Amino acid sequence: MSDEVKDAGLVAMISSILGGNKRADHVAPPPLAEVPPIVPADPVEPVERSRSDAAAAKAERAPDAAPAATRPAEPPEPIATTRDGKRLLPAEAIADLVLGELRKLENFPSSGVSVTVYGYRHWNAMLTFAPFSTSFQNATRFRQAVPDLVFKLRRFVELEI
């Protein structure tokens, strides 16, 4: 990030703290995709095969071998949904969805951004940026995009309490 952008960010921060009237010019938020968000499923972590698993696999291949003790596969947890078909997700999962959608925007910082999901029925999201993670103008643009994104996500996702 250039020194000019850092200086502009510092001036804007100091001005807002001291009650200055410097406001960011209204910047139109970028258009959001009309595609419903992809809700991450429970990630399946690769399981390392231990020596006993390898021995059990060899025993299964042998036609005359005694049946090896195998553990039954656990069925996946059912996806919690509401009566109207929305997925029930915890606040952390919704924050990951919002962050994932925002990362698709141009010049969105790769680190230094925090999304907080709050509320109940009509949940909302708040963006906070670490110092020097982005410029003041870009932060304003990203914050202006959040209400539209939240409105679209509310059609598919409900906050789990």
XYZ file of N, CA and C in Angstrom:
483
model
N 0.860 -1.157 0.000
C 0.000 0.000 0.000
C 0.907 1.220 0.000
N 0.587 2.215 -0.806
C 1.447 3.377 -0.922
C 1.322 4.276 0.302
N 2.324 5.143 0.462
C 2.329 6.061 1.597
C 1.183 7.063 1.507
N 0.809 7.444 0.271
C -0.285 8.400 0.099
C -1.613 7.816 0.593
N -1.847 6.541 0.312
C -3.083 5.889 0.750
C -3.086 5.765 2.266
N -1.918 5.414 2.853
C -1.825 5.312 4.304
C -2.066 6.667 4.961
N -1.463 7.729 4.365
C -1.646 9.066 4.917
C -3.104 9.495 4.826
N -3.754 9.202 3.705
C -5.165 9.570 3.552
C -6.024 8.830 4.570
N -5.690 7.568 4.826
C -6.431 6.807 5.823
C -6.235 7.361 7.220
N -4.990 7.745 7.536
C -4.717 8.325 8.846
C -5.423 9.659 9.018
N -5.395 10.507 7.988
C -6.061 11.799 8.054
C -7.561 11.609 8.258
N -8.143 10.650 7.549
C -9.576 10.403 7.691
C -9.906 9.891 9.086
N -9.065 9.010 9.630
C -9.305 8.473 10.965
C -9.171 9.569 12.021
N -8.142 10.380 11.920
C -7.938 11.456 12.881
C -9.057 12.478 12.768
N -9.458 12.783 11.549
C -10.533 13.729 11.333
C -11.841 13.236 11.935
N -12.117 11.940 11.783
C -13.362 11.414 12.349
C -13.313 11.376 13.869
N -12.135 11.136 14.444
C -11.996 11.119 15.906
C -12.157 12.524 16.469
N -11.559 13.489 15.810
C -11.603 14.860 16.308
C -12.881 15.592 15.914
N -13.776 14.924 15.226
C -15.061 15.539 14.886
C -15.008 16.387 13.642
N -14.057 16.131 12.784
C -13.987 16.881 11.541
C -15.156 16.553 10.642
N -15.433 17.412 9.718
C -16.569 17.215 8.822
C -16.186 16.537 7.527
N -14.995 15.999 7.453
C -14.575 15.329 6.229
C -15.296 13.999 6.130
N -16.068 13.845 5.139
C -16.812 12.613 4.909
C -16.376 12.035 3.568
N -16.500 10.748 3.461
C -16.184 10.104 2.187
C -17.285 10.423 1.188
N -16.886 10.678 -0.040
C -17.881 10.901 -1.075
C -18.677 9.627 -1.267
N -19.946 9.820 -1.602
C -20.803 8.644 -1.795
C -20.303 7.873 -3.010
N -19.944 6.647 -2.779
C -19.455 5.776 -3.837
C -20.475 4.662 -3.989
N -20.900 4.422 -5.218
C -21.873 3.359 -5.447
C -21.227 2.017 -5.157
N -21.902 1.170 -4.372
C -21.325 -0.146 -4.094
C -21.321 -0.993 -5.358
N -20.390 -1.907 -5.467
C -20.332 -2.747 -6.659
C -21.542 -3.671 -6.703
N -21.963 -4.043 -7.909
C -23.112 -4.942 -8.013
C -22.764 -6.326 -7.466
N -23.717 -6.923 -6.785
C -23.520 -8.257 -6.225
C -24.084 -9.293 -7.175
N -23.567 -10.479 -7.096
C -24.013 -11.565 -7.961
C -25.434 -11.971 -7.582
N -26.231 -12.379 -8.552
C -27.603 -12.806 -8.317
C -27.692 -14.289 -7.998
N -26.564 -14.964 -7.948
C -26.534 -16.389 -7.684
C -26.650 -16.605 -6.178
N -27.460 -17.562 -5.733
C -27.534 -17.807 -4.290
C -26.180 -18.255 -3.777
N -25.853 -17.891 -2.539
C -24.537 -18.229 -2.006
C -24.397 -19.726 -1.794
N -23.175 -20.168 -1.871
C -22.883 -21.573 -1.641
C -22.610 -21.736 -0.156
N -23.464 -22.484 0.497
C -23.304 -22.716 1.929
C -22.325 -23.857 2.100
N -21.236 -23.601 2.828
C -20.242 -24.666 2.970
C -20.810 -25.830 3.767
N -20.626 -27.009 3.222
C -21.038 -28.213 3.937
C -19.979 -28.521 4.973
N -20.257 -29.468 5.832
C -19.256 -29.856 6.812
C -18.061 -30.418 6.073
N -16.901 -29.791 6.242
C -15.737 -30.268 5.497
C -15.335 -31.659 5.965
N -14.997 -32.467 4.995
C -14.548 -33.816 5.307
C -13.034 -33.779 5.323
N -12.491 -34.022 6.479
C -11.049 -33.989 6.607
C -10.475 -35.339 6.181
N -9.369 -35.313 5.455
C -8.766 -36.586 5.077
C -8.277 -37.313 6.320
N -8.582 -38.566 6.366
C -8.206 -39.383 7.514
C -6.965 -40.174 7.143
N -5.947 -40.066 7.988
C -4.732 -40.821 7.729
C -4.976 -42.274 8.095
N -4.468 -43.149 7.269
C -4.632 -44.578 7.540
C -3.544 -45.012 8.504
N -3.969 -45.609 9.550
C -3.000 -46.115 10.510
C -2.594 -47.531 10.095
N -1.670 -48.090 10.827
C -1.210 -49.440 10.506
C -2.324 -50.457 10.696
N -3.159 -50.247 11.697
C -4.246 -51.197 11.922
C -5.271 -51.117 10.789
N -5.510 -49.901 10.237
C -6.417 -49.768 9.093
C -5.831 -50.461 7.865
N -4.519 -50.318 7.668
C -3.881 -50.960 6.528
C -3.966 -52.478 6.671
N -3.777 -52.978 7.901
C -3.874 -54.424 8.124
C -5.315 -54.891 7.903
N -6.268 -54.104 8.317
C -7.673 -54.463 8.117
C -8.011 -54.480 6.624
N -7.430 -53.543 5.876
C -7.689 -53.514 4.438
C -7.110 -54.751 3.763
N -5.910 -55.176 4.185
C -5.323 -56.384 3.617
C -6.157 -57.608 3.986
N -6.662 -57.632 5.213
C -7.472 -58.772 5.652
C -8.777 -58.851 4.861
N -9.324 -57.705 4.489
C -10.567 -57.719 3.708
C -10.328 -58.242 2.301
N -9.136 -57.989 1.770
C -8.839 -58.442 0.410
C -8.629 -59.949 0.357
N -8.150 -60.520 1.426
C -7.898 -61.961 1.442
C -9.234 -62.694 1.511
N -9.489 -63.622 0.572
C -10.785 -64.276 0.536
C -11.037 -65.214 1.717
N -10.002 -65.855 2.267
C -10.200 -66.807 3.347
C -9.962 -66.204 4.718
N -9.745 -64.917 4.789
C -9.425 -64.288 6.070
C -10.671 -64.153 6.933
N -10.457 -64.154 8.221
C -11.566 -63.973 9.153
C -12.057 -62.532 9.045
N -13.336 -62.302 9.295
C -13.843 -60.926 9.175
C -13.154 -60.006 10.184
N -12.671 -58.909 9.684
C -11.975 -57.942 10.527
C -12.985 -57.017 11.180
N -12.630 -56.543 12.345
C -13.519 -55.616 13.049
C -13.464 -54.264 12.349
N -14.577 -53.841 11.849
C -14.655 -52.542 11.176
C -15.640 -51.679 11.928
N -15.383 -50.408 11.889
C -16.304 -49.494 12.549
C -17.336 -49.012 11.532
N -18.580 -48.897 11.941
C -19.619 -48.473 11.008
C -19.456 -46.993 10.669
N -19.814 -46.661 9.461
C -19.736 -45.276 9.018
C -20.870 -44.487 9.670
N -20.522 -43.310 10.196
C -21.530 -42.483 10.829
C -22.283 -41.696 9.758
N -23.607 -41.661 9.837
C -24.350 -40.880 8.847
C -24.106 -39.391 9.081
N -24.121 -38.599 8.017
C -23.907 -37.162 8.187
C -25.062 -36.546 8.973
N -24.737 -35.481 9.698
C -25.767 -34.804 10.467
C -26.789 -34.183 9.523
N -28.073 -34.240 9.875
C -29.071 -33.622 9.011
C -28.913 -32.111 9.013
N -29.195 -31.515 7.878
C -29.081 -30.074 7.734
C -30.316 -29.444 8.369
N -30.087 -28.558 9.324
C -31.201 -27.912 10.005
C -31.790 -26.836 9.097
N -33.094 -26.893 8.917
C -33.775 -25.902 8.092
C -35.004 -25.390 8.828
N -35.485 -24.242 8.399
C -36.704 -23.679 8.962
C -37.889 -24.192 8.166
N -39.082 -23.797 8.579
C -40.287 -24.243 7.870
C -40.340 -23.727 6.440
N -39.774 -22.546 6.226
C -39.803 -21.986 4.874
C -38.579 -22.354 4.037
N -37.777 -23.310 4.506
C -36.686 -23.847 3.699
C -35.348 -23.158 3.870
N -35.242 -22.191 4.770
C -33.958 -21.530 4.990
C -33.076 -22.414 5.851
N -31.772 -22.354 5.598
C -30.825 -23.118 6.414
C -30.560 -22.389 7.713
N -30.519 -23.120 8.803
C -30.156 -22.564 10.105
C -28.657 -22.703 10.279
N -27.969 -21.584 10.413
C -26.523 -21.600 10.564
C -26.113 -20.750 11.761
N -25.017 -21.114 12.427
C -24.516 -20.272 13.517
C -23.921 -18.979 12.958
N -23.720 -18.015 13.847
C -23.217 -16.700 13.426
C -21.866 -16.805 12.726
N -20.997 -17.712 13.176
C -19.673 -17.848 12.557
C -19.780 -18.307 11.109
N -20.701 -19.224 10.836
C -20.868 -19.716 9.467
C -21.436 -18.622 8.560
N -22.368 -17.834 9.082
C -22.918 -16.740 8.287
C -21.845 -15.685 8.037
N -21.008 -15.419 9.036
C -19.909 -14.470 8.852
C -18.952 -14.962 7.770
N -18.692 -16.266 7.727
C -17.846 -16.825 6.669
C -18.491 -16.665 5.303
N -19.818 -16.832 5.229
C -20.513 -16.631 3.964
C -20.402 -15.186 3.496
N -20.635 -14.244 4.407
C -20.555 -12.823 4.050
C -19.140 -12.491 3.594
N -18.151 -12.962 4.330
C -16.759 -12.696 3.968
C -16.405 -13.325 2.623
N -16.909 -14.524 2.377
C -16.660 -15.177 1.094
C -17.252 -14.407 -0.075
N -18.446 -13.875 0.107
C -19.066 -13.079 -0.952
C -18.321 -11.757 -1.155
N -17.873 -11.144 -0.066
C -17.149 -9.877 -0.186
C -15.783 -10.069 -0.829
N -15.174 -11.227 -0.623
C -13.858 -11.483 -1.234
C -13.929 -11.519 -2.763
N -15.114 -11.673 -3.309
C -15.286 -11.671 -4.761
C -15.193 -10.267 -5.342
N -15.285 -9.242 -4.487
C -15.236 -7.858 -4.954
C -13.800 -7.446 -5.258
N -13.665 -6.524 -6.177
C -12.358 -6.043 -6.588
C -11.691 -5.265 -5.451
N -10.401 -5.476 -5.258
C -9.568 -4.814 -4.257
C -9.956 -5.128 -2.816
N -10.679 -6.215 -2.580
C -11.014 -6.570 -1.199
C -9.759 -7.128 -0.542
N -9.428 -6.666 0.665
C -8.179 -7.106 1.303
C -8.215 -8.589 1.660
N -7.060 -9.223 1.560
C -6.972 -10.651 1.861
C -6.887 -10.918 3.360
N -6.516 -9.910 4.141
C -6.464 -10.072 5.596
C -6.809 -8.739 6.246
N -7.079 -8.797 7.546
C -7.363 -7.570 8.271
C -8.827 -7.179 8.264
N -9.712 -8.093 7.894
C -11.138 -7.799 7.849
C -11.852 -8.741 8.812
N -12.776 -8.186 9.575
C -13.554 -8.982 10.505
C -15.038 -8.745 10.232
N -15.808 -9.834 10.188
C -17.252 -9.744 9.992
C -17.919 -10.210 11.276
N -18.819 -9.390 11.803
C -19.574 -9.721 13.000
C -21.038 -9.838 12.625
N -21.643 -10.972 12.940
C -23.067 -11.181 12.674
C -23.795 -11.031 14.005
N -24.855 -10.237 13.993
C -25.591 -9.982 15.219
C -27.087 -9.905 14.897
N -27.906 -9.962 15.942
C -29.353 -9.875 15.776
C -30.000 -11.224 16.006
N -31.259 -11.328 15.605
C -31.975 -12.591 15.756
C -32.756 -12.868 14.485
N -33.995 -12.478 14.441
C -34.809 -12.760 13.249
C -34.270 -12.024 12.029
N -34.053 -10.751 12.191
C -33.481 -9.977 11.094
C -32.027 -9.697 11.437
N -31.193 -10.728 11.276
C -29.784 -10.601 11.606
C -29.123 -9.608 10.675
N -27.997 -9.108 11.099
C -27.260 -8.142 10.312
C -25.779 -8.465 10.422
N -24.972 -7.798 9.629
C -23.530 -8.019 9.648
C -22.816 -6.674 9.698
N -21.670 -6.679 10.364
C -20.867 -5.475 10.497
C -19.440 -5.800 10.072
N -18.841 -4.894 9.294
C -17.455 -5.048 8.849
C -16.544 -4.153 9.667
N -15.428 -4.689 10.094
C -14.383 -3.869 10.696
C -13.068 -4.185 9.993
N -12.271 -3.154 9.825
C -11.006 -3.289 9.112
C -9.852 -2.961 10.048
N -8.789 -3.724 9.956
C -7.573 -3.435 10.709
C -6.899 -2.224 10.080
N -6.139 -1.475 10.863
C -5.433 -0.329 10.292
C -4.546 -0.752 9.124
N -4.583 0.031 8.088
C -3.772 -0.144 6.884
C -4.128 -1.386 6.071
N -5.275 -2.007 6.341
C -5.656 -3.164 5.533
C -6.268 -2.734 4.208
N -6.864 -1.542 4.167
C -7.456 -1.020 2.942
C -7.537 0.497 3.052
N -7.896 1.128 1.957
C -8.032 2.585 1.988
C -9.407 2.968 2.544
N -9.537 4.215 2.940
C -10.795 4.703 3.494
C -11.916 4.614 2.449
N -11.596 4.943 1.208
C -12.598 4.907 0.143
C -13.055 3.469 -0.123
N -12.116 2.537 -0.156
C -12.493 1.139 -0.384
C -13.289 0.583 0.792
N -12.901 0.924 2.016
C -13.650 0.462 3.187
C -15.083 0.972 3.136
N -15.243 2.226 2.737
C -16.593 2.788 2.606
C -17.381 2.049 1.541
N -16.735 1.746 0.437
C -17.404 1.035 -0.660
C -17.832 -0.368 -0.218
N -16.965 -1.062 0.515
C -17.298 -2.413 0.981
C -18.419 -2.374 2.016
N -18.382 -1.388 2.909
C -19.445 -1.272 3.917
C -20.794 -0.955 3.271
N -20.779 -0.207 2.179
C -22.026 0.103 1.482
C -22.582 -1.119 0.759
N -21.734 -2.079 0.451
C -22.184 -3.295 -0.225
C -22.796 -4.295 0.745
N -22.477 -4.188 2.029
C -22.936 -5.171 3.020
C -24.457 -5.233 3.151
N -25.196 -4.110 3.230
C -26.658 -4.236 3.387
C -27.332 -5.009 2.256
N -26.900 -4.798 1.027
C -27.478 -5.547 -0.098
C -27.142 -7.030 0.007
N -25.919 -7.316 0.391
C -25.495 -8.703 0.536
C -26.278 -9.392 1.649
N -26.454 -8.727 2.778
C -27.203 -9.295 3.903
C -28.655 -9.538 3.497
N -29.233 -8.587 2.774
C -30.618 -8.743 2.326
C -30.775 -9.988 1.458
N -29.819 -10.214 0.569
C -29.882 -11.390 -0.298
C -29.639 -12.681 0.477
N -28.707 -12.659 1.428
C -28.417 -13.863 2.208
C -29.567 -14.235 3.140
N -30.304 -13.245 3.624
C -31.437 -13.529 4.517
C -32.502 -14.378 3.836
N -32.555 -14.351 2.519
C -33.535 -15.170 1.793
C -33.201 -16.648 1.870
N -31.928 -16.970 2.141
C -31.485 -18.358 2.126
C -31.034 -18.884 3.482
N -30.672 -17.976 4.397
C -30.036 -18.372 5.648
C -30.730 -17.696 6.825
N -30.930 -18.454 7.883
C -31.497 -17.947 9.142
C -30.453 -18.155 10.234
N -30.373 -17.209 11.166
C -29.403 -17.296 12.252
C -29.870 -18.305 13.282
N -28.978 -19.222 13.626
C -29.284 -20.247 14.633
C -28.924 -19.714 16.001
N -29.837 -19.815 16.920
C -29.603 -19.321 18.274
C -29.468 -20.490 19.218
